[in-house]
XYZ file of C-alpha atoms in Angstrom:
294
model
C -11.167 13.010 -12.300
C -7.834 12.089 -11.049
C -6.598 12.602 -7.891
C -3.104 12.068 -7.603
C -1.102 12.570 -11.390
C 2.622 12.315 -11.291
C 4.837 13.282 -14.444
C 8.529 12.276 -14.002
C 8.460 12.882 -10.686
C 12.266 12.375 -9.399
C 13.352 12.740 -5.350
C 17.138 12.432 -4.976
C 18.675 12.572 -1.325
C 22.044 13.464 -2.585
C 23.308 9.968 -4.406
C 20.096 8.293 -3.588
C 17.424 8.411 -5.781
C 13.975 8.075 -4.203
C 11.759 8.388 -7.332
C 12.738 7.835 -10.421
C 10.862 9.694 -13.330
C 7.439 8.085 -11.648
C 4.565 8.413 -13.770
C 1.212 7.683 -12.314
C -2.383 8.843 -11.884
C -4.541 7.968 -9.386
C -8.552 7.842 -9.491
C -11.246 9.735 -7.151
C -12.913 7.106 -4.586
C -10.903 4.083 -4.917
C -8.613 2.454 -1.933
C -5.559 1.925 -3.728
C -2.608 -0.533 -2.084
C 1.136 0.746 -2.374
C 3.237 -1.738 -2.376
C 7.435 -2.344 -2.309
C 9.760 -3.343 -0.480
C 11.980 -1.570 1.880
C 13.726 1.275 0.212
C 11.461 1.618 -3.188
C 10.341 5.195 -2.738
C 6.920 4.655 -0.920
C 7.253 6.516 1.310
C 8.574 9.613 -0.298
C 6.086 8.712 -2.878
C 3.219 9.489 0.143
C 5.169 12.604 1.478
C 5.540 14.474 -1.797
C 1.801 13.920 -2.680
C 0.941 15.272 0.920
C 2.802 17.696 0.156
C 5.797 17.165 2.890
C 8.550 17.360 0.594
C 9.514 19.043 -2.476
C 10.385 17.176 -5.432
C 14.036 17.174 -7.093
C 12.276 17.934 -10.461
C 8.719 16.762 -12.508
C 5.450 17.413 -11.302
C 3.004 15.989 -8.731
C -0.513 17.671 -8.738
C -3.331 16.635 -6.162
C -6.756 17.815 -7.284
C -5.119 18.813 -10.474
C -3.100 21.386 -8.845
C 0.701 21.751 -7.470
C 0.623 20.569 -3.982
C 3.806 21.609 -2.432
C 2.757 25.067 0.029
C -0.294 25.163 -1.515
C -2.711 25.715 1.590
C -5.996 25.026 -0.459
C -5.160 21.412 -1.756
C -3.275 20.393 1.987
C -6.559 20.998 3.668
C -7.985 18.208 1.392
C -5.407 15.978 2.632
C -4.847 13.756 5.992
C -1.555 12.000 5.562
C -1.063 9.205 8.446
C 2.909 7.832 9.491
C 4.268 6.700 12.872
C 6.577 9.640 12.706
C 3.565 11.851 13.886
C 5.153 14.451 16.607
C 3.165 16.328 19.097
C 4.297 18.540 21.669
C 5.573 16.936 24.888
C 2.651 18.057 27.045
C -0.197 17.218 24.852
C -2.942 14.800 25.917
C -5.260 12.567 24.142
C -7.730 14.777 24.085
C -6.008 17.654 22.896
C -4.523 15.814 20.091
C -8.046 15.155 18.905
C -9.659 18.584 19.524
C -6.756 19.872 16.924
C -7.657 17.493 14.747
C -11.540 18.703 14.822
C -10.044 21.871 14.352
C -8.068 21.694 11.094
C -9.956 18.515 9.123
C -13.151 20.210 7.743
C -15.013 16.894 7.677
C -14.030 15.646 11.066
C -16.614 13.112 12.905
C -16.210 14.071 16.428
C -19.091 11.217 17.118
C -17.133 8.493 15.296
C -13.898 9.658 17.005
C -15.306 9.902 20.279
C -16.817 5.531 19.054
C -13.750 4.758 18.173
C -11.605 6.700 21.157
C -14.134 3.892 23.244
C -13.625 1.245 21.336
C -9.801 0.798 21.508
C -10.092 2.007 25.153
C -7.827 5.238 24.878
C -7.637 6.857 28.003
C -8.286 10.790 26.702
C -6.378 12.410 29.627
C -3.149 10.425 29.406
C -0.270 12.087 27.382
C 0.524 11.127 23.832
C 4.474 11.009 24.800
C 3.611 8.269 27.329
C 1.473 5.996 24.676
C 2.547 2.555 23.968
C 3.428 2.350 20.075
C 0.700 0.481 19.448
C -1.529 2.898 21.475
C 0.355 6.105 19.084
C -0.814 4.128 16.335
C -4.462 3.483 17.287
C -4.492 7.784 17.895
C -3.389 8.138 14.403
C -5.401 5.841 12.441
C -8.425 7.438 14.612
C -7.147 10.518 13.229
C -6.758 8.732 9.577
C -10.050 7.679 9.229
C -12.804 10.368 11.137
C -10.240 13.478 9.246
C -12.697 11.978 6.019
C -10.286 13.884 3.887
C -10.730 13.626 -0.194
C -7.539 12.247 -0.043
C -6.072 10.261 2.910
C -2.571 8.701 2.634
C -1.712 6.226 5.578
C 1.701 4.943 5.486
C 1.907 2.068 6.854
C -0.937 2.407 9.529
C -0.686 -0.849 11.502
C 2.766 -0.680 12.781
C 2.431 -1.678 16.315
C -0.734 -3.538 16.540
C -1.607 -6.658 16.999
C -3.473 -9.326 14.362
C -6.627 -9.050 15.715
C -6.318 -5.135 16.209
C -5.484 -4.891 12.588
C -7.903 -6.705 11.025
C -10.391 -4.551 13.420
C -9.195 -1.358 11.863
C -9.401 -2.751 8.225
C -12.881 -3.677 9.556
C -13.727 0.089 10.634
C -11.655 1.612 7.648
C -13.743 -0.552 4.916
C -17.256 0.470 6.793
C -16.400 3.960 7.234
C -15.585 4.212 3.107
C -18.582 2.551 1.825
C -20.448 5.065 4.030
C -18.277 8.169 2.874
C -16.452 7.284 -0.693
C -12.954 9.362 -1.007
C -9.633 8.862 -2.525
C -7.607 6.298 0.224
C -3.746 5.322 -0.260
C -2.328 2.481 1.955
C 1.070 1.722 1.845
C 1.875 -1.951 3.786
C 3.964 -4.703 3.299
C 1.216 -7.043 4.338
C -0.208 -7.444 1.258
C -2.403 -10.767 2.146
C -4.245 -8.673 5.116
C -4.852 -5.288 3.009
C -5.381 -7.496 -0.380
C -9.609 -7.930 0.981
C -9.979 -4.118 1.113
C -7.712 -2.902 -2.168
C -9.982 -1.773 -5.966
C -5.931 -1.678 -7.174
C -2.869 -2.442 -6.353
C 0.490 0.287 -6.985
C 3.407 -1.866 -7.125
C 7.039 0.498 -7.185
C 10.423 -1.032 -6.717
C 13.743 0.932 -7.351
C 11.640 4.433 -7.598
C 9.487 3.395 -10.517
C 6.123 1.763 -11.216
C 6.169 -1.672 -12.043
C 2.273 -2.476 -11.993
C -0.503 -0.529 -11.511
C -3.628 -2.609 -11.953
C -6.868 -3.376 -10.552
C -6.330 -6.038 -8.129
C -8.479 -9.043 -9.955
C -5.999 -8.647 -12.504
C -2.841 -8.322 -10.181
C -4.116 -11.939 -8.725
C -4.138 -13.599 -11.530
C -0.885 -12.567 -13.384
C 0.658 -15.227 -12.237
C 0.493 -19.297 -11.999
C 2.422 -21.999 -10.782
C 3.324 -25.241 -13.055
C 4.481 -28.068 -10.601
C 5.454 -31.515 -12.452
C 8.383 -33.089 -13.956
C 11.415 -31.361 -14.352
C 12.608 -31.918 -18.242
C 8.625 -31.582 -19.500
C 8.374 -28.059 -18.038
C 12.413 -26.748 -18.649
C 10.929 -27.170 -22.210
C 7.364 -25.916 -21.357
C 8.384 -22.793 -20.394
C 11.316 -21.824 -22.892
C 9.025 -19.323 -24.000
C 7.538 -17.682 -21.129
C 8.099 -15.084 -18.424
C 9.577 -17.374 -15.359
C 9.435 -15.353 -12.443
C 10.647 -18.236 -9.832
C 11.796 -21.749 -9.813
C 12.612 -24.102 -7.781
C 13.437 -28.257 -7.965
C 12.800 -31.135 -5.319
C 14.466 -34.266 -6.901
C 13.141 -34.922 -10.449
C 10.088 -32.801 -9.787
C 10.001 -28.606 -10.185
C 8.048 -25.653 -9.710
C 8.073 -22.931 -12.207
C 5.963 -19.565 -11.554
C 5.241 -18.115 -14.882
C 3.213 -15.033 -16.118
C -0.768 -16.228 -16.361
C -0.776 -16.392 -20.543
C -1.178 -19.860 -20.820
C -4.425 -20.857 -23.818
C -6.924 -23.278 -22.880
C -5.079 -26.051 -25.066
C -1.678 -25.412 -22.818
C -3.535 -26.011 -20.090
C -5.404 -29.545 -21.920
C -1.492 -30.508 -22.340
C -0.451 -30.045 -18.891
C -3.302 -31.951 -17.186
C -2.568 -34.438 -19.384
C 0.913 -34.629 -18.767
C 0.305 -34.468 -15.184
C 1.548 -30.753 -14.544
C -0.125 -29.363 -11.363
C -1.173 -25.901 -12.234
C -1.552 -23.857 -9.188
C -2.597 -20.523 -8.295
C 0.118 -18.257 -6.585
C -0.902 -15.501 -3.343
C -0.560 -11.761 -4.158
C 1.902 -11.934 -1.056
C 4.366 -14.501 -2.796
C 3.719 -12.669 -6.600
C 5.349 -9.189 -4.756
C 8.121 -11.146 -3.241
C 8.541 -12.835 -7.007
C 8.312 -9.376 -8.686
C 10.508 -7.677 -6.592
C 13.208 -9.939 -6.333
C 13.933 -10.820 -9.965
C 17.726 -10.066 -10.530
C 18.129 -10.341 -6.503
C 21.046 -11.111 -4.111
C 19.808 -15.136 -4.409
C 20.285 -15.064 -8.470
C 24.317 -14.399 -8.016
C 24.327 -17.322 -6.360
């Protein structure tokens, strides 16, 4: 069953096209990483899927139904982002009490453990919390709601590296015990990669890739060695990035080289290197960008 299905989903803000005939299907019970540069359309997509905004044209369906103004569908979604706003009088405990009433799958025992774990003061007013503490409140809600569709838009903003790692471990452990569809939007691909089953890469409002994380990791390869030889070798390859240093060059290409080609490369002292997912993300979304004009 597909939890999210979009068909020609388009969202415009005056002259800006945030989503451009966006087509995607996301199945149930997976952790999906939504990645893309700032302005790629990630937040717009997530808000459309959460029923926060109405599309300009096209269609977005959640659990097979239109989501906007559909209370039955909305009751199956938890959406977490840094824009969450509460009444100025709300204390931390008031927010969690409200969440317990709203989310039918709310796990209050886990919520209390996480409140203690993150050392949150329940009597403190939300508006007086630091950015990091507000983020902790929001991610506790995202985890403990246990909604069939959990959307986390840049959920770790304001957290230091140790707390981010803690959050990832807690989320993964809870997902293993209580599977649901979780979409995480983040620019920290190197950190969330271990959580993910699939990666959706978007750029300029369109889908660039929607693949299992292992396929993404193996999508490219780097070749390092003598410039003249490599320049000739990559003539019929898809080159994602290139750089030179003296007589040596480095080419990042789509990983379609055969075993015969690998032997040929090694015999000519060419070093074959893996490419990190974070670097691949940069290469794929920088093609045709600013630096290629020079």
